[in-house]
Amino acid sequence: MQLKPCTKCGRPSFYYRAYSGEYLCKGCFVTSIYDITLESIRKNEMIKYGEKVVVGVSGGKDSVSLLYILAKFFKGNEIIAVTVDEGIRGYREEGIDIASKVASQLNVKHVIYSYKNLFSYTIDEIQDYKGKYSSCTVCGIFRRRALDIAARELGAQVLATAHNIDDVLQSYFILLTNGDTERLKSFNPAVERSEAFGIRKVHPFFRIYEKELAMFAMLKGFDFQTVTCPYMQQGIRSEIRDFLNKLEERHPGIKYQLLDTFMQFYSKEHKVEGQYCKRCGWPSKNELCQVCKTIDYLNSNRHKADEQRQ
Ligand code: SF4
Ligand code: ZN
Ligand code: ZN
């Protein structure tokens, strides 16, 4: 199909952005990704001049793109790339190499935080002890904490991660299916409540489609990891992703409409309990935080397995 000229500059276009009705050439498409990201940051006061920003960089297309954009446009801020090493042999090594290479090209400091050092277990090692939990459940609990620890230890005011609109909508639908109305009220996909010692957790890509981030990373010629994790579950999240993509195909722009509707659930007044875990001291809704509970559970399963072996 012959595309019309670029709506913005009249040059030959390469992409029809159905949700806005625009034809875009490569240059205008790249500029539009910068514009949407920078507008999200500005409108939601994600990053202030001079603040130290830790960026979670897995080595995938989204996080590499985020690091690039922040390093390019936030010269008045110290940007530090942090990669979480889950301890997944044959998978994580490549992501670490890519993150480290990209950080060095951008002149950004790169630090690695490993589950093994922080929590005594790698994701490979929990396979025999995870019981009722999936690898991704444990990994998600550990990752949030690992990034919080990194941001705190590195003295950052901001922790930026590369969640895109598709990630955000999938999370909303999961909250809906779980009937988690409390979380719906406290979930702000732009800036998360700073429970972890005042660190602002921001998602500058929350209004960008996953598909367009992939196109952006390819057009910019970034090196990024494409191999998927061997423990990746094809659970309800991927079914919701397919469902939303089908809807978007037939009704361009519906993802934006859904995002705007869901965001109305957010209530600034919603109070988060100001409690702390009695063991590790991190913010927690209960006496023991989820990380400590998970480690206890893994330890107890390991203990049982050791006893059976003897
Ligand atoms: Fe962790 Fe699951 Fe992601 Fe693998 S797919 S890195 S186990 S969250
Ligand atoms: Zn153009
Ligand atoms: Zn704890």
PDB file of C-alpha atoms in Angstrom, residues 67-176:
ATOM      1  CA  LEU A  67      18.382   5.270  29.072  1.00  0.00           C
ATOM      2  CA  TYR A  68      19.216   6.852  25.718  1.00  0.00           C
ATOM      3  CA  ILE A  69      16.450   9.478  25.956  1.00  0.00           C
ATOM      4  CA  LEU A  70      17.212  10.412  29.566  1.00  0.00           C
ATOM      5  CA  ALA A  71      20.948  10.675  28.875  1.00  0.00           C
ATOM      6  CA  LYS A  72      20.244  12.798  25.786  1.00  0.00           C
ATOM      7  CA  PHE A  73      17.781  15.275  27.294  1.00  0.00           C
ATOM      8  CA  PHE A  74      18.693  15.448  30.973  1.00  0.00           C
ATOM      9  CA  LYS A  75      22.246  16.730  30.914  1.00  0.00           C
ATOM     10  CA  GLY A  76      21.627  18.631  34.150  1.00  0.00           C
ATOM     11  CA  ASN A  77      20.933  15.388  36.002  1.00  0.00           C
ATOM     12  CA  GLU A  78      23.236  12.564  36.999  1.00  0.00           C
ATOM     13  CA  ILE A  79      21.880   9.440  35.306  1.00  0.00           C
ATOM     14  CA  ILE A  80      22.940   6.003  36.586  1.00  0.00           C
ATOM     15  CA  ALA A  81      22.030   2.750  34.839  1.00  0.00           C
ATOM     16  CA  VAL A  82      21.227  -0.184  37.134  1.00  0.00           C
ATOM     17  CA  THR A  83      20.873  -3.740  35.907  1.00  0.00           C
ATOM     18  CA  VAL A  84      19.316  -6.365  38.117  1.00  0.00           C
ATOM     19  CA  ASP A  85      21.021  -9.743  37.817  1.00  0.00           C
ATOM     20  CA  GLU A  86      18.373 -12.353  38.616  1.00  0.00           C
ATOM     21  CA  GLY A  87      20.873 -15.186  38.248  1.00  0.00           C
ATOM     22  CA  ILE A  88      19.452 -16.880  35.135  1.00  0.00           C
ATOM     23  CA  ARG A  89      22.258 -18.694  33.392  1.00  0.00           C
ATOM     24  CA  GLY A  90      22.350 -18.463  29.603  1.00  0.00           C
ATOM     25  CA  TYR A  91      19.985 -15.473  29.602  1.00  0.00           C
ATOM     26  CA  ARG A  92      20.948 -12.639  31.897  1.00  0.00           C
ATOM     27  CA  GLU A  93      24.607 -12.457  30.823  1.00  0.00           C
ATOM     28  CA  GLU A  94      23.680 -11.032  27.414  1.00  0.00           C
ATOM     29  CA  GLY A  95      21.413  -8.362  28.918  1.00  0.00           C
ATOM     30  CA  ILE A  96      24.162  -7.280  31.315  1.00  0.00           C
ATOM     31  CA  ASP A  97      26.684  -7.027  28.468  1.00  0.00           C
ATOM     32  CA  ILE A  98      24.304  -4.944  26.362  1.00  0.00           C
ATOM     33  CA  ALA A  99      23.362  -2.640  29.264  1.00  0.00           C
ATOM     34  CA  SER A 100      26.997  -2.134  30.116  1.00  0.00           C
ATOM     35  CA  LYS A 101      27.954  -1.394  26.506  1.00  0.00           C
ATOM     36  CA  VAL A 102      25.096   1.083  26.008  1.00  0.00           C
ATOM     37  CA  ALA A 103      25.854   2.821  29.323  1.00  0.00           C
ATOM     38  CA  SER A 104      29.495   3.218  28.392  1.00  0.00           C
ATOM     39  CA  GLN A 105      28.577   4.604  24.930  1.00  0.00           C
ATOM     40  CA  LEU A 106      26.335   7.153  26.645  1.00  0.00           C
ATOM     41  CA  ASN A 107      28.952   7.944  29.270  1.00  0.00           C
ATOM     42  CA  VAL A 108      26.651   6.801  32.061  1.00  0.00           C
ATOM     43  CA  LYS A 109      27.741   4.918  35.177  1.00  0.00           C
ATOM     44  CA  HIS A 110      26.501   1.311  35.238  1.00  0.00           C
ATOM     45  CA  VAL A 111      25.927  -0.712  38.419  1.00  0.00           C
ATOM     46  CA  ILE A 112      24.745  -4.312  38.793  1.00  0.00           C
ATOM     47  CA  TYR A 113      22.667  -5.560  41.739  1.00  0.00           C
ATOM     48  CA  SER A 114      22.291  -9.324  42.057  1.00  0.00           C
ATOM     49  CA  TYR A 115      19.546 -11.321  43.767  1.00  0.00           C
ATOM     50  CA  LYS A 116      22.227 -13.683  45.055  1.00  0.00           C
ATOM     51  CA  ASN A 117      23.948 -10.904  47.010  1.00  0.00           C
ATOM     52  CA  LEU A 118      20.751  -9.242  48.160  1.00  0.00           C
ATOM     53  CA  PHE A 119      18.480 -12.196  48.902  1.00  0.00           C
ATOM     54  CA  SER A 120      20.825 -15.258  48.941  1.00  0.00           C
ATOM     55  CA  TYR A 121      18.972 -16.914  46.055  1.00  0.00           C
ATOM     56  CA  THR A 122      19.250 -16.723  42.282  1.00  0.00           C
ATOM     57  CA  ILE A 123      16.155 -17.433  40.169  1.00  0.00           C
ATOM     58  CA  ASP A 124      17.907 -20.591  38.936  1.00  0.00           C
ATOM     59  CA  GLU A 125      18.345 -21.698  42.555  1.00  0.00           C
ATOM     60  CA  ILE A 126      14.723 -21.176  43.611  1.00  0.00           C
ATOM     61  CA  GLN A 127      13.412 -23.673  41.069  1.00  0.00           C
ATOM     62  CA  ASP A 128      13.313 -26.510  43.635  1.00  0.00           C
ATOM     63  CA  TYR A 129      11.965 -24.333  46.461  1.00  0.00           C
ATOM     64  CA  LYS A 130       9.434 -21.953  44.913  1.00  0.00           C
ATOM     65  CA  GLY A 131       6.449 -24.256  45.663  1.00  0.00           C
ATOM     66  CA  LYS A 132       3.182 -22.444  45.061  1.00  0.00           C
ATOM     67  CA  TYR A 133       4.878 -19.400  43.502  1.00  0.00           C
ATOM     68  CA  SER A 134       5.870 -18.959  39.874  1.00  0.00           C
ATOM     69  CA  SER A 135       9.415 -17.830  39.061  1.00  0.00           C
ATOM     70  CA  CYS A 136       7.990 -14.528  37.792  1.00  0.00           C
ATOM     71  CA  THR A 137       6.124 -13.850  41.042  1.00  0.00           C
ATOM     72  CA  VAL A 138       9.274 -14.249  43.141  1.00  0.00           C
ATOM     73  CA  CYS A 139      11.343 -12.431  40.536  1.00  0.00           C
ATOM     74  CA  GLY A 140       8.918  -9.475  40.484  1.00  0.00           C
ATOM     75  CA  ILE A 141       8.980  -9.151  44.286  1.00  0.00           C
ATOM     76  CA  PHE A 142      12.783  -9.282  44.320  1.00  0.00           C
ATOM     77  CA  ARG A 143      13.179  -6.905  41.359  1.00  0.00           C
ATOM     78  CA  ARG A 144      11.117  -4.135  42.926  1.00  0.00           C
ATOM     79  CA  ARG A 145      13.183  -4.343  46.088  1.00  0.00           C
ATOM     80  CA  ALA A 146      16.514  -4.624  44.250  1.00  0.00           C
ATOM     81  CA  LEU A 147      15.771  -1.409  42.346  1.00  0.00           C
ATOM     82  CA  ASP A 148      14.590   0.343  45.522  1.00  0.00           C
ATOM     83  CA  ILE A 149      17.817  -0.684  47.266  1.00  0.00           C
ATOM     84  CA  ALA A 150      19.876   0.498  44.288  1.00  0.00           C
ATOM     85  CA  ALA A 151      18.141   3.886  44.189  1.00  0.00           C
ATOM     86  CA  ARG A 152      18.585   4.331  47.914  1.00  0.00           C
ATOM     87  CA  GLU A 153      22.225   3.231  48.063  1.00  0.00           C
ATOM     88  CA  LEU A 154      23.162   5.360  45.080  1.00  0.00           C
ATOM     89  CA  GLY A 155      21.499   8.401  46.659  1.00  0.00           C
ATOM     90  CA  ALA A 156      18.940   8.898  43.867  1.00  0.00           C
ATOM     91  CA  GLN A 157      15.761  10.951  44.176  1.00  0.00           C
ATOM     92  CA  VAL A 158      14.195   9.290  41.132  1.00  0.00           C
ATOM     93  CA  LEU A 159      13.908   5.700  39.965  1.00  0.00           C
ATOM     94  CA  ALA A 160      12.877   5.447  36.299  1.00  0.00           C
ATOM     95  CA  THR A 161      11.678   2.258  34.654  1.00  0.00           C
ATOM     96  CA  ALA A 162      10.570   1.655  31.085  1.00  0.00           C
ATOM     97  CA  HIS A 163       6.967   0.450  31.512  1.00  0.00           C
ATOM     98  CA  ASN A 164       4.989   1.267  28.370  1.00  0.00           C
ATOM     99  CA  ILE A 165       1.221   1.733  27.864  1.00  0.00           C
ATOM    100  CA  ASP A 166       0.782  -1.968  27.093  1.00  0.00           C
ATOM    101  CA  ASP A 167       2.476  -2.990  30.388  1.00  0.00           C
ATOM    102  CA  VAL A 168       0.332  -0.481  32.267  1.00  0.00           C
ATOM    103  CA  LEU A 169      -2.967  -1.627  30.720  1.00  0.00           C
ATOM    104  CA  GLN A 170      -2.125  -5.282  31.353  1.00  0.00           C
ATOM    105  CA  SER A 171      -1.528  -4.420  35.020  1.00  0.00           C
ATOM    106  CA  TYR A 172      -4.867  -2.592  35.197  1.00  0.00           C
ATOM    107  CA  PHE A 173      -6.728  -5.577  33.746  1.00  0.00           C
ATOM    108  CA  ILE A 174      -4.986  -7.947  36.170  1.00  0.00           C
ATOM    109  CA  LEU A 175      -6.079  -5.717  39.078  1.00  0.00           C
ATOM    110  CA  LEU A 176      -9.630  -5.798  37.685  1.00  0.00           C
TER     111      LEU A 176
END
